[in-house]
Amino acid sequence: MKAVEGLHYLSLLEVGEELRACRLSPVELTRATLDRIEKLNPTLGAYYVVFADEALAQARDAESEIASGRWRGPLHGVPIAFKDLYNLGPTTAGSPLLAANVAADEAALVRRARLAGAVIVGKLATHEFGLAAASLADQFPPARNPWDPERTPGGSSTGAGTALAAGLAFGAFGTDTGGSVRLPAAYCGVVGYKPTFGLLSRSGVIPLSPSLDHAGPLARTVADAAALAGAVRGYDPADPGSSQRDAGDQQDAPEAGARRLRAGVPRDFWEGSCDPAVAGLVEAALARLSALGVEVVDVSLGFSVLEVMAIGYVITLVEAAAYHLQNLRAGRVGYGREFGLVLRSGLLVPAHSYVHALNARARIARRVAGLLEQHDLLAMPTVGAIADSLPAGPRPLARRITQQPVPQYTWLANLTGGPAVSVPCGFAEPGLPVGLQLLGGSFDDATVLHVARAYEEAARWRDMHPPLWP
Amino acid sequence: MPKAGDEHQESITRRLEELGVATPPDEVEEIATAYDALLAWMRIAEELGADEDAPSAEAESI
């Protein structure tokens, strides 16, 4: 058996292979992960709750199954975690409203991860109900960015980004309504993958905006993210958005993905809004893609990031307000200030504006589909900024509802429903990670994953880890 | 000294009351500060999402 010391930054597939070959013990790996969580979580706040005893029991089961030749797949015996929007034991959605809530059942993806043999070590921090920014004054301490603990890890899957970047899990499942898997991935220097809408079940996940919500994995490598999604994907009649279509094999060799592909680059979408340091790293990444054989072609999206975000937010505000209206009417106490204000703002949006936003969404999706008829994927920054400082208290509503938002280019793929991956593409001053985002056509997840993986292999940013947490 | 959004406070209060959602005055005040931006988002939605096939006076049938 291999010693577990120093394995915390290995990829999920690397430790999975060691486990499969019985060169590594699931119990020892889980114990080492729990020890690291115990040591670092008080500072980094990735986990709200840790299931130490249950995780060790799952690891023991995995050890005996693998030893007897019943290996279930790459997640078998590997410590992973779920964002605290998934029903699984104590489930708070990061809100004092649900501080005492214990889920009566388990989310579909939790059950499927268990069937795949994963060891579930805990629940990860989140922005309240997947939206309101965590602050230092919250009842639940905010997760911190491992590259600079005074800064946000990005949200809303905050704890997932922190856990992957600090070696506190080998994979995680988050949720993504406007970028909540890809934004923390970009800010923390890890991979975030939002699969095509309908591929991963959202049954048992507390919703924010059901027409935009996606489940998705965060991981340290693209192949890990694909493996996590592959282990749990598939039709689920309990999720009205679930699709019976498949997205093909996502585990191909990276060299199969890059050559002879065309990547459209809609600079009109980010120029003028993106931090120049971020834009410079993305341009370098595009040059790298070109060197890998991808034909990189300028295209025009025809919509600004403000327009895309405005459409996404109008839909989100209305759908979130509708979901929470009963609680608001009943005067239930416990919503954080920012989230309560956001919900009330959603109630002020008239029905015709919601319909206009849905029509606009369809128009934007048609434009992207048109571009993807001529190109295999689109490439752009994930977010046009580096991680900001953690706020001392609730953020003013005018920071959320604004005509000058932090430019989140992630919303585009939530409007289209197509796949999108954020992969690290370097570091901007003062040493904070930046993400490159690749978008594809619906159910063509394999193409964006292949190109992301080819880029990752060539650029090797994945070998960089936060120096504070060796 | 008037603050941004002051002119919206009365209508915001009335709308939320109609929906049965009690809202303290300080929260109404903060919602009002962001209301112009919310209206701008709704204008964007209308510009991009208005139904181009909607009947107009010019398109009246014979």
XYZ file of C-alpha atoms in Angstrom:
532
model
C 0.000 0.000 0.000
C 1.124 3.513 -0.852
C 1.596 6.062 1.938
C -1.166 8.680 1.846
C 1.033 11.595 2.910
C 1.087 14.316 0.258
C -1.600 12.850 -2.007
C -4.155 15.626 -1.410
C -3.416 17.438 -4.681
C -3.550 14.348 -6.889
C -6.430 14.214 -9.327
C -9.519 12.130 -8.667
C -8.634 9.793 -11.535
C -5.070 9.370 -10.250
C -6.187 8.325 -6.757
C -9.041 6.321 -8.295
C -6.546 4.281 -10.283
C -4.369 3.715 -7.192
C -7.467 2.527 -5.310
C -8.564 0.254 -8.144
C -5.134 -1.371 -8.233
C -5.232 -1.792 -4.424
C -2.041 0.270 -4.099
C -3.904 2.765 -1.912
C -6.403 2.203 0.886
C -9.749 4.068 0.723
C -9.777 4.123 4.506
C -6.333 5.699 4.752
C -7.120 8.157 1.963
C -10.378 9.169 3.661
C -8.667 9.474 7.039
C -5.967 11.704 5.520
C -8.618 13.863 3.849
C -10.560 14.187 7.105
C -7.337 15.098 8.948
C -6.584 17.826 6.400
C -10.145 19.150 6.652
C -9.856 19.216 10.448
C -6.605 21.140 10.170
C -7.522 23.678 7.469
C -11.294 24.066 7.591
C -11.328 26.341 10.666
C -9.350 28.838 8.556
C -10.781 28.227 5.095
C -14.435 27.468 5.909
C -15.024 25.168 2.938
C -17.254 22.750 4.864
C -20.357 23.493 6.922
C -20.501 19.905 8.167
C -18.202 16.895 7.946
C -19.488 13.303 8.021
C -16.353 11.744 9.507
C -17.807 8.503 10.879
C -20.079 7.868 7.901
C -17.258 8.605 5.457
C -14.944 6.140 7.175
C -17.692 3.506 7.116
C -18.190 4.088 3.359
C -14.426 3.874 2.872
C -14.273 0.551 4.714
C -17.056 -0.822 2.493
C -15.200 0.429 -0.587
C -11.981 -1.187 0.598
C -13.537 -4.599 1.030
C -15.453 -4.373 -2.273
C -12.398 -3.341 -4.280
C -10.275 -5.994 -2.593
C -12.823 -8.613 -3.591
C -12.788 -7.494 -7.217
C -16.022 -5.481 -7.193
C -14.621 -2.125 -8.393
C -17.519 0.210 -9.294
C -15.664 2.887 -11.260
C -13.406 5.901 -10.852
C -15.292 7.385 -7.878
C -15.101 4.163 -5.852
C -13.490 4.921 -2.506
C -12.704 8.550 -3.401
C -13.586 11.389 -0.953
C -15.926 13.942 -2.542
C -18.414 16.508 -1.197
C -21.664 18.283 -2.058
C -22.710 21.917 -1.948
C -25.192 22.576 0.833
C -28.070 23.005 -1.615
C -28.227 19.244 -2.179
C -30.554 17.344 0.134
C -28.211 15.287 2.277
C -28.471 15.318 6.082
C -28.279 18.868 7.511
C -29.190 21.066 4.525
C -29.180 24.815 5.133
C -28.739 26.445 1.682
C -26.437 28.789 3.600
C -29.473 30.464 5.137
C -30.389 31.013 8.785
C -33.931 30.223 7.615
C -32.931 26.561 7.242
C -30.330 26.427 10.025
C -32.120 23.511 11.707
C -33.271 21.756 8.524
C -32.382 18.110 8.079
C -33.309 16.723 4.664
C -35.816 13.883 4.789
C -34.334 12.267 1.696
C -31.228 12.524 -0.463
C -30.791 14.339 -3.753
C -30.659 12.115 -6.840
C -27.001 12.923 -7.507
C -26.073 12.035 -3.925
C -27.742 8.654 -4.338
C -26.029 8.105 -7.684
C -22.637 9.091 -6.254
C -23.160 6.561 -3.477
C -23.988 3.892 -6.063
C -20.743 4.804 -7.831
C -18.941 4.075 -4.553
C -17.951 7.654 -3.701
C -17.054 8.481 -0.099
C -19.075 11.585 0.826
C -17.098 13.565 3.382
C -19.355 16.564 3.940
C -21.478 19.533 2.895
C -19.862 22.574 1.331
C -20.446 26.278 1.937
C -22.680 28.229 -0.417
C -23.982 31.704 -0.991
C -27.459 31.916 0.540
C -29.832 29.894 -1.674
C -27.171 30.052 -4.375
C -27.290 33.817 -4.757
C -26.661 36.315 -1.944
C -22.936 36.921 -1.400
C -21.535 35.418 1.792
C -20.084 37.991 4.180
C -17.886 38.008 7.258
C -20.950 38.890 9.373
C -22.964 35.813 8.324
C -24.217 33.197 10.764
C -22.340 30.656 8.632
C -18.677 31.669 8.280
C -17.876 32.284 4.610
C -15.545 30.039 2.654
C -12.243 31.747 1.852
C -10.108 31.732 -1.254
C -7.057 29.476 -0.671
C -4.930 31.814 -2.826
C -5.739 34.738 -0.517
C -7.987 33.985 2.458
C -9.098 37.616 2.697
C -10.833 37.212 -0.659
C -13.942 35.392 -1.841
C -13.517 32.030 -3.524
C -16.316 33.090 -5.870
C -19.829 31.821 -5.744
C -22.196 30.557 -5.270
C -20.483 27.159 -4.912
C -17.954 28.813 -2.605
C -16.960 25.826 -0.489
C -16.495 23.619 -3.540
C -13.962 26.001 -5.056
C -12.149 26.299 -1.741
C -12.136 22.548 -1.077
C -10.712 21.658 -4.497
C -8.068 24.375 -4.478
C -6.881 23.518 -0.948
C -6.856 19.734 -1.370
C -9.821 19.123 0.943
C -11.689 16.853 -1.508
C -10.998 15.102 -4.819
C -14.209 16.297 -6.419
C -17.356 18.216 -5.586
C -20.823 18.870 -6.913
C -22.099 22.428 -7.052
C -24.992 24.177 -8.749
C -24.919 26.775 -11.512
C -27.742 29.220 -12.303
C -25.642 32.042 -13.752
C -22.118 30.701 -13.288
C -22.008 29.324 -9.747
C -19.870 26.317 -10.692
C -17.578 28.147 -13.131
C -17.049 31.375 -11.163
C -15.511 29.722 -8.069
C -13.534 27.482 -10.393
C -12.046 30.561 -12.083
C -11.342 32.414 -8.843
C -9.817 29.347 -7.166
C -7.784 27.982 -10.085
C -9.704 24.735 -10.557
C -12.051 23.296 -13.187
C -15.806 23.929 -13.222
C -18.072 22.106 -15.664
C -21.702 23.013 -16.323
C -23.104 20.159 -18.391
C -25.881 20.590 -20.929
C -29.210 21.384 -19.273
C -30.988 18.137 -18.514
C -27.960 15.841 -18.283
C -27.576 15.949 -14.487
C -30.651 15.583 -12.322
C -31.593 18.449 -10.020
C -34.082 16.375 -8.086
C -33.545 17.034 -4.387
C -31.532 20.201 -5.000
C -32.991 23.390 -3.479
C -33.859 25.548 -6.512
C -32.998 29.148 -7.230
C -34.348 29.606 -10.769
C -35.620 26.296 -12.139
C -35.376 27.240 -15.822
C -31.697 28.211 -15.427
C -30.493 25.925 -12.597
C -27.946 23.247 -13.459
C -26.015 20.750 -11.349
C -22.310 20.452 -12.133
C -18.968 19.235 -10.828
C -15.826 21.072 -9.750
C -12.514 19.253 -9.879
C -8.774 19.773 -10.202
C -8.688 18.483 -13.777
C -11.032 18.434 -16.757
C -10.933 14.638 -16.895
C -11.950 14.490 -13.235
C -14.890 16.802 -13.897
C -15.984 14.617 -16.815
C -15.648 11.497 -14.656
C -17.732 13.029 -11.858
C -20.503 13.995 -14.265
C -20.264 10.684 -16.095
C -20.753 8.740 -12.873
C -24.065 10.419 -12.022
C -25.591 11.603 -15.293
C -28.694 10.159 -16.871
C -32.431 10.656 -17.167
C -34.395 11.204 -13.974
C -38.187 11.515 -14.220
C -38.181 13.312 -10.866
C -36.540 16.349 -12.526
C -38.914 17.989 -15.038
C -35.895 19.378 -16.922
C -34.136 16.027 -17.197
C -33.372 14.819 -20.705
C -33.418 11.293 -22.099
C -30.741 12.311 -24.614
C -27.142 11.363 -23.985
C -24.057 13.482 -24.596
C -21.755 10.764 -25.857
C -18.437 9.551 -24.516
C -16.590 12.287 -22.637
C -13.497 10.315 -21.710
C -11.632 10.379 -25.032
C -7.936 11.129 -25.253
C -7.173 14.874 -25.242
C -5.333 14.829 -28.548
C -8.576 13.744 -30.182
C -10.238 17.004 -29.273
C -8.102 19.932 -30.303
C -7.068 19.541 -33.929
C -9.257 20.562 -36.860
C -11.746 22.322 -34.596
C -12.944 25.908 -34.983
C -13.287 28.127 -31.926
C -15.301 31.325 -32.317
C -14.064 34.221 -30.202
C -16.798 36.840 -29.551
C -14.580 39.693 -28.354
C -17.512 42.104 -28.658
C -19.009 40.259 -25.675
C -16.151 41.097 -23.294
C -14.111 43.966 -24.691
C -14.712 47.103 -22.671
C -15.928 45.218 -19.610
C -13.092 42.763 -18.870
C -10.161 43.607 -16.573
C -7.168 44.021 -18.955
C -5.050 41.617 -16.894
C -7.710 38.922 -17.281
C -8.134 39.701 -20.985
C -4.367 39.413 -21.519
C -4.267 35.921 -20.000
C -7.267 34.825 -22.053
C -5.582 36.102 -25.236
C -2.490 34.057 -24.330
C -4.716 31.025 -23.807
C -6.318 31.559 -27.220
C -2.838 31.678 -28.766
C -2.082 28.390 -27.020
C -5.271 26.858 -28.448
C -4.196 28.032 -31.864
C -0.795 26.397 -31.376
C -2.620 23.175 -30.505
C -4.249 23.208 -33.917
C -7.574 24.845 -33.095
C -8.638 27.375 -35.714
C -9.366 30.489 -33.627
C -11.766 32.795 -35.463
C -13.218 36.187 -34.516
C -17.013 36.233 -34.361
C -19.593 38.746 -33.207
C -22.142 37.748 -30.582
C -24.108 40.950 -30.961
C -25.090 41.189 -27.295
C -23.269 42.918 -24.436
C -22.509 41.210 -21.146
C -24.883 43.676 -19.462
C -27.696 42.593 -21.788
C -27.030 38.897 -21.198
C -26.769 39.352 -17.421
C -29.891 41.537 -17.299
C -31.921 38.839 -19.065
C -30.519 36.155 -16.772
C -31.195 38.171 -13.652
C -34.763 39.167 -14.586
C -35.598 35.477 -15.056
C -33.776 34.472 -11.867
C -35.346 37.173 -9.700
C -38.869 36.301 -10.809
C -38.458 32.537 -10.488
C -36.740 32.824 -7.083
C -39.407 35.209 -5.801
C -42.164 32.846 -6.945
C -40.501 29.937 -5.137
C -40.132 31.860 -1.867
C -43.387 33.875 -1.992
C -45.224 31.702 0.512
C -42.471 32.181 3.093
C -42.339 35.911 2.454
C -46.111 36.225 2.912
C -45.957 34.219 6.115
C -43.313 36.604 7.418
C -40.881 33.769 8.081
C -37.787 35.144 9.760
C -34.330 34.022 8.708
C -33.586 35.252 5.214
C -30.339 37.182 5.053
C -30.714 40.867 4.258
C -29.374 40.746 0.685
C -31.383 37.682 -0.271
C -34.594 39.087 1.237
C -34.122 42.296 -0.733
C -33.427 40.379 -3.942
C -36.622 38.340 -3.505
C -38.736 41.448 -2.915
C -37.181 43.041 -6.009
C -38.221 39.966 -7.970
C -41.812 40.529 -6.862
C -41.678 43.976 -8.477
C -40.991 42.577 -11.958
C -44.271 42.444 -13.922
C -45.324 39.384 -15.887
C -44.773 41.061 -19.250
C -41.127 41.781 -18.359
C -40.623 38.125 -17.470
C -42.115 37.106 -20.822
C -39.891 39.626 -22.603
C -36.875 38.154 -20.794
C -37.853 34.628 -21.869
C -38.216 35.829 -25.476
C -34.843 37.578 -25.248
C -33.296 34.423 -23.854
C -34.578 32.473 -26.849
C -33.201 35.144 -29.205
C -29.758 35.008 -27.579
C -29.814 31.211 -27.665
C -30.675 31.287 -31.394
C -27.725 33.605 -32.043
C -25.333 31.308 -30.163
C -26.742 28.265 -31.981
C -26.145 30.086 -35.271
C -22.518 30.720 -34.336
C -22.130 27.090 -33.332
C -23.307 25.936 -36.753
C -20.077 27.417 -38.139
C -17.847 26.806 -35.107
C -17.351 23.857 -32.773
C -17.168 25.992 -29.663
C -16.895 29.550 -28.349
C -14.002 30.771 -26.179
C -14.009 33.693 -23.743
C -13.067 34.684 -20.183
C -15.090 33.074 -17.407
C -15.330 36.344 -15.467
C -13.745 39.689 -16.231
C -12.299 40.288 -12.767
C -10.153 38.668 -10.107
C -11.509 37.599 -6.711
C -12.720 40.518 -4.594
C -12.297 40.958 -0.834
C -14.855 39.217 1.368
C -17.494 41.799 2.325
C -17.677 42.776 6.001
C -21.477 42.636 5.989
C -24.433 42.189 3.646
C -23.725 43.789 0.286
C -25.923 46.725 -0.692
C -28.666 45.664 -3.093
C -27.363 48.232 -5.577
C -24.201 46.079 -5.930
C -26.359 43.176 -7.148
C -28.974 45.016 -9.195
C -26.813 47.401 -11.173
C -26.024 48.552 -14.673
C -22.306 48.039 -13.979
C -22.098 44.435 -12.759
C -18.931 42.404 -12.290
C -18.865 40.965 -15.826
C -19.823 37.310 -15.533
C -19.613 35.826 -19.026
C -20.956 32.603 -17.564
C -24.631 33.633 -17.871
C -24.536 33.042 -21.612
C -24.432 29.240 -21.249
C -27.218 29.266 -18.679
C -29.426 31.069 -21.188
C -28.541 28.631 -23.981
C -28.470 25.516 -21.810
C -25.335 24.345 -23.627
C -22.224 22.933 -21.954
C -19.497 25.210 -20.582
C -16.186 24.583 -18.852
C -13.942 26.965 -16.936
C -10.310 25.901 -16.947
C -7.416 27.784 -15.269
C -5.432 29.953 -17.693
C -2.910 31.734 -15.465
C -2.529 34.215 -12.641
C -3.138 37.947 -12.549
C -1.569 40.351 -10.070
C -1.483 39.827 -7.114
C -1.176 36.117 -7.872
C -4.854 35.239 -8.254
C -6.182 32.639 -10.707
C -8.024 33.454 -13.932
C -10.336 31.176 -15.926
C -10.799 30.508 -19.635
C -14.356 29.513 -20.528
C -15.291 27.230 -23.417
C -18.933 26.931 -24.538
C -20.463 24.371 -26.828
C -23.710 23.333 -28.424
C -26.299 21.460 -26.398
C -25.362 17.802 -25.895
C -21.950 18.370 -27.476
C -20.284 18.323 -24.065
C -17.531 16.100 -25.403
C -16.101 18.835 -27.641
C -15.694 21.471 -24.928
C -14.287 18.893 -22.531
C -11.802 17.637 -25.127
C -10.556 21.100 -25.979
C -10.396 22.137 -22.319
C -8.409 19.015 -21.580
C -6.026 19.565 -24.455
C -5.437 23.147 -23.284
C -4.964 22.000 -19.683
C -2.407 19.377 -20.735
C -0.442 21.944 -22.725
C -0.615 24.824 -20.237
C -0.117 22.784 -17.032
C -1.694 25.434 -14.766
C -3.233 22.508 -12.938
C 0.149 21.808 -11.351
C -0.023 25.099 -9.418
C -1.404 24.948 -5.877
C -1.850 27.649 -3.232
C 1.521 28.040 -1.464
C -0.157 28.726 1.882
C -1.461 25.145 2.062
C 1.309 22.797 0.878
C -31.753 65.718 1.096
C -33.510 63.349 -1.369
C -31.771 60.024 -2.025
C -31.643 57.867 -5.144
C -34.913 56.040 -5.618
C -36.933 58.077 -3.118
C -39.620 58.638 -5.725
C -40.179 54.865 -6.003
C -40.701 54.111 -2.331
C -44.437 54.661 -2.236
C -45.160 52.460 -5.240
C -42.784 49.730 -3.990
C -44.507 49.697 -0.604
C -47.940 49.538 -2.227
C -46.967 46.711 -4.597
C -45.427 44.573 -1.856
C -48.445 45.190 0.399
C -50.759 44.082 -2.422
C -48.807 40.843 -2.567
C -49.089 40.442 1.198
C -45.365 40.762 1.831
C -44.587 42.933 4.826
C -41.433 44.988 4.289
C -39.797 47.303 6.859
C -39.270 50.927 5.734
C -35.466 50.625 5.709
C -35.726 47.677 3.305
C -38.140 49.557 1.046
C -35.629 52.402 1.042
C -32.828 50.047 -0.048
C -34.963 48.354 -2.707
C -35.704 51.823 -4.055
C -31.981 52.584 -4.437
C -31.690 49.719 -6.940
C -35.064 50.239 -8.629
C -33.781 52.377 -11.491
C -31.296 49.626 -12.365
C -34.089 47.035 -12.165
C -36.166 49.158 -14.546
C -33.153 49.353 -16.869
C -32.921 45.539 -16.875
C -36.621 45.316 -17.709
C -36.141 47.802 -20.568
C -33.329 45.616 -21.931
C -35.674 42.618 -21.752
C -38.347 44.544 -23.632
C -35.919 45.767 -26.295
C -34.559 42.274 -26.903
C -37.728 40.308 -26.247
C -40.692 42.288 -27.462
C -42.764 40.144 -29.795
C -42.086 41.383 -33.307
C -45.199 39.588 -34.575
C -47.580 41.455 -32.285
C -50.392 43.075 -34.286
C -50.182 46.818 -34.800
C -52.590 49.404 -36.247
C -50.729 49.204 -39.580
C -51.204 45.457 -39.663
C -54.972 45.599 -39.243
C -56.813 43.009 -41.243
C -59.102 43.915 -44.088
